[in-house]
mmCIF file of C-alpha atoms (C1' of nucleotides) in Angstrom:
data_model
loop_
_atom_site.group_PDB
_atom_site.id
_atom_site.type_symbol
_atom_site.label_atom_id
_atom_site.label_comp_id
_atom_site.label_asym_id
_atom_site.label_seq_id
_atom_site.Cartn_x
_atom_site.Cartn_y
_atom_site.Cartn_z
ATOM 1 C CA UNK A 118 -14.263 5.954 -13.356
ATOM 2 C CA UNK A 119 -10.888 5.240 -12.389
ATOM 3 C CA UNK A 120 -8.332 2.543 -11.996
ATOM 4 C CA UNK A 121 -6.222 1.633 -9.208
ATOM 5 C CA UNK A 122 -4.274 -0.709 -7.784
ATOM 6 C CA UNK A 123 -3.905 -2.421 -3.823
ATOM 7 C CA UNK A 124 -1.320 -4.346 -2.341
ATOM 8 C CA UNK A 125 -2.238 -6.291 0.108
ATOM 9 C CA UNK A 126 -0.185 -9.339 1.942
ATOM 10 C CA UNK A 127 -1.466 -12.668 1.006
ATOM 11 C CA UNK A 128 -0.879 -13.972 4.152
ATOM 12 C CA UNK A 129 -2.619 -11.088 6.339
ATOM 13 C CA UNK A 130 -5.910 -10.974 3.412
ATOM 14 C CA UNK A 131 -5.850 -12.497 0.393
ATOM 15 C CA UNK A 132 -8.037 -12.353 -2.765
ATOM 16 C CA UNK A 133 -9.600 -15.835 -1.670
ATOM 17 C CA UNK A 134 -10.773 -13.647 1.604
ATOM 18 C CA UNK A 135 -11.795 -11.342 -0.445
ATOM 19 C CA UNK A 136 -13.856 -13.656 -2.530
ATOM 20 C CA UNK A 137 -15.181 -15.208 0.850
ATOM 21 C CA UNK A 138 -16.617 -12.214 2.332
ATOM 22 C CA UNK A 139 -17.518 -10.505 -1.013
ATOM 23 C CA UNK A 140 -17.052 -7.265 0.483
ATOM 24 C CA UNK A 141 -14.773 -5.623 3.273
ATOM 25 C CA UNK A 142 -13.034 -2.497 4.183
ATOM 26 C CA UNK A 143 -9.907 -1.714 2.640
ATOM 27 C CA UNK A 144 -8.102 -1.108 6.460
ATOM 28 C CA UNK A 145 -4.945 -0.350 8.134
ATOM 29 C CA UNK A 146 -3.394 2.619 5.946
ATOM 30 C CA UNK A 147 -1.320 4.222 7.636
ATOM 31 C CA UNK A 148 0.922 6.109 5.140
ATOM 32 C CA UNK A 149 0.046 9.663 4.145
ATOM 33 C CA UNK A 150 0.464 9.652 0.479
ATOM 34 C CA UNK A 151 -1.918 6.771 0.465
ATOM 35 C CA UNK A 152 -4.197 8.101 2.591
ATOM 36 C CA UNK A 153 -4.559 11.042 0.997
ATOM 37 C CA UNK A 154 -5.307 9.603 -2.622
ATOM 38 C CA UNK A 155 -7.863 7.265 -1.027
ATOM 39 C CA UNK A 156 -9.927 10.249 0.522
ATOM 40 C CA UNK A 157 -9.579 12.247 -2.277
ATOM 41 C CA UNK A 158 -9.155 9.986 -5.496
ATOM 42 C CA UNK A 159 -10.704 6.686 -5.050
ATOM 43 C CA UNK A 160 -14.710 7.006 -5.212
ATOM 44 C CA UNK A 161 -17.403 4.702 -5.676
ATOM 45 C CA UNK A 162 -17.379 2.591 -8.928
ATOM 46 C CA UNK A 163 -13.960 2.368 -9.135
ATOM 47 C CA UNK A 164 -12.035 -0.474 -10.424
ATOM 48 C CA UNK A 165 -9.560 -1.819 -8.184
ATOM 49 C CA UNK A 166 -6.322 -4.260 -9.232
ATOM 50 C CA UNK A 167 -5.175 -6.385 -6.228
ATOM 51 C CA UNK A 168 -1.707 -7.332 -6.045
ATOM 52 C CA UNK A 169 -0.282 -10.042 -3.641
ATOM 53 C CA UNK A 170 2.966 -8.447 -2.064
ATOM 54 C CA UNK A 171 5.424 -9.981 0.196
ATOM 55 C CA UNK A 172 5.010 -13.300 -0.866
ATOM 56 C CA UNK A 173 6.330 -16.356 -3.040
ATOM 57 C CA UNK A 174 4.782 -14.798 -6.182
ATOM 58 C CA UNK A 175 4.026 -11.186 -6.002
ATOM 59 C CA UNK A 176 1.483 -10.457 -8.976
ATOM 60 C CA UNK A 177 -1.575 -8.768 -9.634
ATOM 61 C CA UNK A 178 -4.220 -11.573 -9.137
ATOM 62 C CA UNK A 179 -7.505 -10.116 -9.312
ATOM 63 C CA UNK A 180 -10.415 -7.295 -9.418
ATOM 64 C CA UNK A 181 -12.313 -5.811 -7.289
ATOM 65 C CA UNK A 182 -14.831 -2.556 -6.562
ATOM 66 C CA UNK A 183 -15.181 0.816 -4.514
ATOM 67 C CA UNK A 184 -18.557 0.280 -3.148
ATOM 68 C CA UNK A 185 -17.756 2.965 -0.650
ATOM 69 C CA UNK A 186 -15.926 6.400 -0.684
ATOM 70 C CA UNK A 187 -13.201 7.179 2.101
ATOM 71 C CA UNK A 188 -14.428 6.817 5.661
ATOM 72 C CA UNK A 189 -12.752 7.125 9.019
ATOM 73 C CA UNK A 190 -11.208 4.089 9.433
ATOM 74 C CA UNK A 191 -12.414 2.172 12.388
ATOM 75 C CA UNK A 192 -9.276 0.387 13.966
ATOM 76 C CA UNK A 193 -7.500 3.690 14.668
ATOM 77 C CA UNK A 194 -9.705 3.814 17.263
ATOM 78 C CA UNK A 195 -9.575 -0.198 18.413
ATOM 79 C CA UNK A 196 -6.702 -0.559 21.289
ATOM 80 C CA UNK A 197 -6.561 -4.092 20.526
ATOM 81 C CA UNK A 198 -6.168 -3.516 16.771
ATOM 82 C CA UNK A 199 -2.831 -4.255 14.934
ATOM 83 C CA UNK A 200 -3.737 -0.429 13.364
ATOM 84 C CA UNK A 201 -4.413 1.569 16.545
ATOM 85 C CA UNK A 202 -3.137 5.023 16.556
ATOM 86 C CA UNK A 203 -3.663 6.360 19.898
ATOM 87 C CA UNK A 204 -2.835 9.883 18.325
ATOM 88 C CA UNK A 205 -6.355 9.538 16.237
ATOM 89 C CA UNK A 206 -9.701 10.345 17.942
ATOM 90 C CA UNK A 207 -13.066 10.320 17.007
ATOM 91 C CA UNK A 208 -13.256 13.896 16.578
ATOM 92 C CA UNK A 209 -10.103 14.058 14.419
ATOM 93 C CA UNK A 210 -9.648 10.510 12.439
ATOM 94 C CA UNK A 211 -6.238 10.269 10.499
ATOM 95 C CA UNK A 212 -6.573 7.401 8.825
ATOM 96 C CA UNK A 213 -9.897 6.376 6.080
ATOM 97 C CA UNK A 214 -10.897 2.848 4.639
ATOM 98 C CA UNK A 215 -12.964 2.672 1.833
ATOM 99 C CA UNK A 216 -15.207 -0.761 0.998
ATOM 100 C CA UNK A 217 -14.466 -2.689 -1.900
ATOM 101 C CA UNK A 218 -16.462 -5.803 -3.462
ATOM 102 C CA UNK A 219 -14.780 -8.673 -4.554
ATOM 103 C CA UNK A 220 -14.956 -8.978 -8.965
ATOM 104 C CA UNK A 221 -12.912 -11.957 -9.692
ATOM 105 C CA UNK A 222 -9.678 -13.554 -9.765
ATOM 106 C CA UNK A 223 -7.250 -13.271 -13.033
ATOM 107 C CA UNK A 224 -7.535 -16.781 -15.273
ATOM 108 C CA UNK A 225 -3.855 -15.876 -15.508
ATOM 109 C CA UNK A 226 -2.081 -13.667 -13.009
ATOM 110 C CA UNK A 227 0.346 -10.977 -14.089
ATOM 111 C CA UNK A 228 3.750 -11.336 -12.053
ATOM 112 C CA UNK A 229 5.548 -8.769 -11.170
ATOM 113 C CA UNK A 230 8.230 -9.917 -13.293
ATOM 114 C CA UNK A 231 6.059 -9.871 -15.992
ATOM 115 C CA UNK A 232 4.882 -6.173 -15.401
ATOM 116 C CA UNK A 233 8.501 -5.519 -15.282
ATOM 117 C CA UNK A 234 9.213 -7.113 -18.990
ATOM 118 C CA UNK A 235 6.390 -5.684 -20.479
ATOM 119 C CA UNK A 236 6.962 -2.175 -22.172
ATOM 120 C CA UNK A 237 3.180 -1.278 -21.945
ATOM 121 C CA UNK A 238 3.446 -1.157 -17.992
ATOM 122 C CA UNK A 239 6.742 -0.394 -17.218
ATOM 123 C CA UNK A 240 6.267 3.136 -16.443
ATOM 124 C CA UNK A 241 3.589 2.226 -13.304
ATOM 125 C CA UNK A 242 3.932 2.774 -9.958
ATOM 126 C CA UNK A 243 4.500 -0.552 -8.894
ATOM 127 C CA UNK A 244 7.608 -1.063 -10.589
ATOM 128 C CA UNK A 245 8.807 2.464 -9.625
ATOM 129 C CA UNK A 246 7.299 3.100 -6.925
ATOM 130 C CA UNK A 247 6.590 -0.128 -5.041
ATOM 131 C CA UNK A 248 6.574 0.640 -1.410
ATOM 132 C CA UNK A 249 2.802 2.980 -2.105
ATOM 133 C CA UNK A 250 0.039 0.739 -1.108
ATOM 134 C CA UNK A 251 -2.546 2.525 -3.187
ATOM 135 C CA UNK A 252 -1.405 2.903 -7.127
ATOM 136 C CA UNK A 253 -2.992 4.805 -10.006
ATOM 137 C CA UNK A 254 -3.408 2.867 -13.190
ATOM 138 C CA UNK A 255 -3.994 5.212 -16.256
ATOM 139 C CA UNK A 256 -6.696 3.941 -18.608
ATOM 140 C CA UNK A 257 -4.670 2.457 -21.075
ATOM 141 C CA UNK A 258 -2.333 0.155 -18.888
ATOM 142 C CA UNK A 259 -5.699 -0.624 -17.427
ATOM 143 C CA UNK A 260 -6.694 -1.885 -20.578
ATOM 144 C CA UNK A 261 -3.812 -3.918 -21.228
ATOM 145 C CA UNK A 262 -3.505 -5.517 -17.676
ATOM 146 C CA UNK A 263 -7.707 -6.625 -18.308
ATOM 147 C CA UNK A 264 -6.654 -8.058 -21.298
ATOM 148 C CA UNK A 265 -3.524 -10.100 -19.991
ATOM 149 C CA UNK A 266 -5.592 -11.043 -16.840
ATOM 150 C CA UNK A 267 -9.089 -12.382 -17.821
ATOM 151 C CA UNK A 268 -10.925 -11.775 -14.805
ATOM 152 C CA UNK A 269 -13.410 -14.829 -14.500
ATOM 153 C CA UNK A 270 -16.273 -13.771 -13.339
ATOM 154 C "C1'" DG B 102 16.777 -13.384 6.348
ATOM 155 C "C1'" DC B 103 19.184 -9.579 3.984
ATOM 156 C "C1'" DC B 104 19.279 -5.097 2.720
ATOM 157 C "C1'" DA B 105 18.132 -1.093 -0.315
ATOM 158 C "C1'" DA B 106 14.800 2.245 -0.685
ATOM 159 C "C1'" DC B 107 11.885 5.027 1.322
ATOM 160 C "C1'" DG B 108 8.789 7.039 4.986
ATOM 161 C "C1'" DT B 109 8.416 9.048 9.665
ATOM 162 C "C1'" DT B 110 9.958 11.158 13.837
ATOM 163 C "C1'" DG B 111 11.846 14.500 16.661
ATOM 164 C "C1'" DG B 112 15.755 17.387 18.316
ATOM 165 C "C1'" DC B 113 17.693 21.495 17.174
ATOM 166 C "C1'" DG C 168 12.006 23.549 8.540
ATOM 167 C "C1'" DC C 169 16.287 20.676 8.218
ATOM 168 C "C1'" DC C 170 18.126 16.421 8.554
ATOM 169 C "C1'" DA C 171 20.007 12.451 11.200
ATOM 170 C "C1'" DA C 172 18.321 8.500 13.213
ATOM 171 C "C1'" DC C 173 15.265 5.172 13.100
ATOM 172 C "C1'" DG C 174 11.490 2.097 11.422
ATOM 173 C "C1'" DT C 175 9.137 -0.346 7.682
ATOM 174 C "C1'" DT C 176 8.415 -2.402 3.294
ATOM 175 C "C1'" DG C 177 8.972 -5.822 0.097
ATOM 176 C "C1'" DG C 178 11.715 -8.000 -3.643
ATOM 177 C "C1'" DC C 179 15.161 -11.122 -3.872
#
DNA sequence: GCCAACGTTGGC
DNA sequence: GCCAACGTTGGC
């Protein structure tokens, strides 16, 4: 059981989407690093922090849930996709998606300014490491960010 | 909308 | 395999 964290723009799919469809797959990584960790980090049961990025308020607003390991990621192979990569083929994907279930949004969502201020998080990967779209959390900043949050559920 | 930081590409 | 040029991200 790990803990992560995804950005994802509010305005492209937001954790009200998320909460509408329940489920969905995590798509459209295309950076290697990223890839990589979700194909061979992120499994099944996971817990998963979603943070609004590129917006009026970035911050951590929610939880959600690996309900499916890495995958080939279908709209490398969709021409009409935003995410096509015409150098992907069926027979040699780049680029994985893995499904995640919606948990809950945060009673009260932790800026990024907050993260910042706060001693007990300062060392993650958001604040020094921003641009990665898929962050580890370590257990105990975890912990903490559950405890500022309170995920209604 | 600016721009710093960082990732990717491709010529050599 | 280096590295300059270029593209993208994302906070501000």
């Amino acid at each position: 059981m790990a803990y992560w964290l995804f950005k994802t723009e509010p305005d492209t799919y937001s954790i009200d989407d998320l909460q509408r469809e329940q489920r969905c797959g995590w798509e459209g990584i295309r950076n290697y690093q990223a890839r990589n960790r979700l194909r061979d980090s992120v499994q099944q049961g996971d817990t998963v922090f979603i943070y609004h990025s590129s917006c009026k308020v970035p911050a951590i607003v929610g939880l959600a849930e690996v309900v499916r390991s890495a995958y080939p990621d279908p709209t490398q192979f969709d021409p009409q996709s935003p995410w096509f990569d015409p150098r992907a083929s069926q027979d040699a994907p780049r680029w994985v998606r893995v499904d995640v279930a919606y948990r809950g949004h945060a009673e009260h969502p932790l800026t990024l300014k907050a993260v910042k201020q706060t001693p007990q998080l300062a060392h993650l990967e958001l604040v020094n490491r921003g641009r990665l779209s898929i962050q580890e959390v370590d257990v105990a900043a975890a912990g903490y960010m559950l405890s500022r949050l309170n995920v209604l559920t």
